[in-house]
Amino acid sequence: MTPLLEVAGLSKRFGGLVAVKDLALTVGGGEVVGLIGPNGAGKTTAFGLISGSLVPDAGEIVFRGHSIKGLPPHRVCALGMARTFQIMRPFPRLTVVRNVMIGGLGRHPHPAAAEARSRAIVDELGLGAKADHLAGSLTLAERKRLELARALATEPVLLLLDEVMSGLGERETETLVREIRAINARGIAILLIEHVMRAVMSLAQRIVVLDGGERIAEGRPATVANDPRVIEAYLGDERLV
Amino acid sequence: MPNGAGSRLVSGHPPIAPASRPALQYLALAAVLVLLALPAVLTSYAVTVFILIFFYAFLGQAWNVVGGYAGQLSMGHAAFVGVGGYTAAMLSSELHLTPWLGMLVGGALAAVLGAVIGYLGFRFGLRGFYFVLLTVAFAEVCRILVSNIDALGGAIGLYITFTGDPRQFQFQDARAYYYVALALMLLATGVVALLERRRFGIYLGAIREDEGACEALGVDTFKYKMLAMIVSSFLTGVGGTFYAFYLFSLQPNSMFGIPLSVEIIIRPIVGGAGTLLGPILGSFILTPLGELSRLSLGHGGYHGLHLVAYGVLLVAVVLFLPQGAYPYLARVLRRRDA
């Protein structure tokens, strides 16, 4: 079976810095894949390349059988891939529902239909009480949920989550892990960048490890965690343990 | 101003509770009725002031689509007034086409120019000041070109012979201009009200906030910014015909110049850019103020001092009401409701 997303030979340099080098990556339908690696490993760049906000220097990206290399982000999104941003980008002067509607209007062009869908998603993610508040007034944890809600509103088959757990408390993280699992249970595949190892280990069926822009390991969470190269890359980084 | 300043303040789209919508509509209807009846009691000078209020509110509303809602700061909207006005005037004098149709042709040509400017600006990702410069540059190039084309009257411009024939967009009674200007303002406001409720308008408000996030959410930002520019330049071009035929003359400096561009954008900014009533409120505040300072300061060699008054007011608005007067007013009214 052909995977949902297939990335091969993906490379990107910024001036003299090679951010991503010859990256290969696949995500199957309904699968949860973790993308981990130390800071500066090229994870967010890889997301940018896959989602279309950055143009790769080399490589191929095939999503649902279409080559999406060089497509602008809105076209990639229309094909069924949505992403969240590590540094959240809510529309601060729009209400929470309006924020989510921006994602939903692509599938439901009529504002009333998009609003109904968006309210359902906002409720589902526990933001119902804040639905008509301005996004700029949300707390960090709420803004994380808003990112997720907006991405979900685009009705993706593949969700790219960039550090949605970072900065959250323990209980908030647990809730979010449960919610992400529920999203996945609906058949949405997930590729997630995460520094909170406990979360990745429990969510991902497969983990890809990046270091210096290159893939240094791939496999089941338990295998990867014991891989000497991975431990070396993370040396001194207690987060892995 | 769009982007940045004062996210702590309430939105450009104050979320109005559904319950207050009908009340607002009755209020708007009452206001329109009053404005329809008003010329019966106004002095001829007051009628002139109202014509200017409506006309600048109309231009401000046209600018509001791209400058307010979409947050793309065009500082060269005079170019569209000029293209629209000159087109209608030339069609009228050379081909005897009535300005009532000429104004549509002028609007269409202005929209073509808008599409060219928009394409260059948006395709090459010019933001903020760079987009401002691009629009100013285009307007200036138009002004200099027209100043040097003898067929268009060169620097002296064109004069329209007064016939008083309504078919030639000329009226014996100034009150007719009052109603035309009022109709233009209401038309543009109706268009914007319609856009505001549709996907197009909702997208524009998000594009103003964060284009990158919009793209990631599936919004073709280039397409919608282009559409906004085209709608805005078309309406502004239509306004050019009114401007030319109300003044009976067209000069490159007044039709394409930076001062007119400033007049166009200052009202929606003071009133509340990206809000439906902002340009109208702004025009009701600024136009009489401009007239007053022109009258009281214009004598005795103080020409241009009204621009100083504008400047002071703009600084005050940016400092104290960065979202403009309308959002502030809406907040005060809501608080009183509650």
Short mmCIF file of C-alpha atoms in Angstrom, two decimals, chain A residues 72-74 77 83 85 89 91-95 98-99 101-103 105-106 109 111 132 134 150-151 154, chain B residues 1-3 10-11 13 15 197-199 202-203 206 208-210 212-220 323:
data_model
loop_
_atom_site.label_atom_id
_atom_site.label_comp_id
_atom_site.label_asym_id
_atom_site.label_seq_id
_atom_site.Cartn_x
_atom_site.Cartn_y
_atom_site.Cartn_z
CA PRO A 72 1.83 26.92 -1.94
CA PRO A 73 0.59 26.11 1.57
CA HIS A 74 -3.07 26.79 0.81
CA CYS A 77 -3.99 22.39 2.93
CA ARG A 83 -0.27 22.10 10.38
CA PHE A 85 2.82 26.38 14.42
CA ARG A 89 -0.21 32.33 15.28
CA PHE A 91 -5.58 36.01 14.73
CA PRO A 92 -5.62 37.97 17.99
CA ARG A 93 -8.31 40.46 17.05
CA LEU A 94 -10.76 37.84 15.80
CA THR A 95 -12.89 35.76 18.11
CA ARG A 98 -13.80 33.28 13.75
CA ASN A 99 -10.26 31.92 14.05
CA MET A 101 -13.84 29.46 10.78
CA ILE A 102 -10.86 30.64 8.72
CA GLY A 103 -9.84 26.99 8.60
CA LEU A 105 -14.45 28.06 5.23
CA GLY A 106 -12.29 26.21 2.73
CA PRO A 109 -17.84 28.17 1.89
CA PRO A 111 -20.25 31.20 6.64
CA ASP A 132 -16.83 34.43 21.41
CA LEU A 134 -10.99 37.47 21.19
CA ARG A 150 -8.11 25.67 13.47
CA ALA A 151 -6.07 22.90 11.89
CA THR A 154 -9.62 22.30 7.57
CA MET B 1 -3.45 50.83 12.36
CA PRO B 2 -3.70 47.33 10.99
CA ASN B 3 -1.18 44.83 12.33
CA VAL B 10 -10.98 45.49 21.03
CA SER B 11 -11.10 44.07 17.54
CA HIS B 13 -14.72 43.72 14.12
CA PRO B 15 -18.33 41.17 18.06
CA ARG B 197 -20.79 38.60 5.87
CA ARG B 198 -19.40 36.46 3.13
CA ARG B 199 -16.37 34.22 3.09
CA ILE B 202 -14.15 37.09 6.68
CA TYR B 203 -10.94 36.00 4.98
CA ALA B 206 -7.77 37.28 8.87
CA ARG B 208 -4.89 41.58 7.83
CA GLU B 209 -3.92 39.73 11.01
CA ASP B 210 -1.52 37.05 9.73
CA GLY B 212 1.15 33.10 6.83
CA ALA B 213 -1.37 31.57 9.19
CA CYS B 214 -4.11 32.12 6.59
CA GLU B 215 -2.09 30.27 3.95
CA ALA B 216 -1.57 27.36 6.33
CA LEU B 217 -5.33 27.22 6.87
CA GLY B 218 -6.02 26.90 3.16
CA VAL B 219 -6.67 30.55 2.29
CA ASP B 220 -5.36 31.65 -1.11
CA GLN B 323 -8.45 51.28 16.26
#
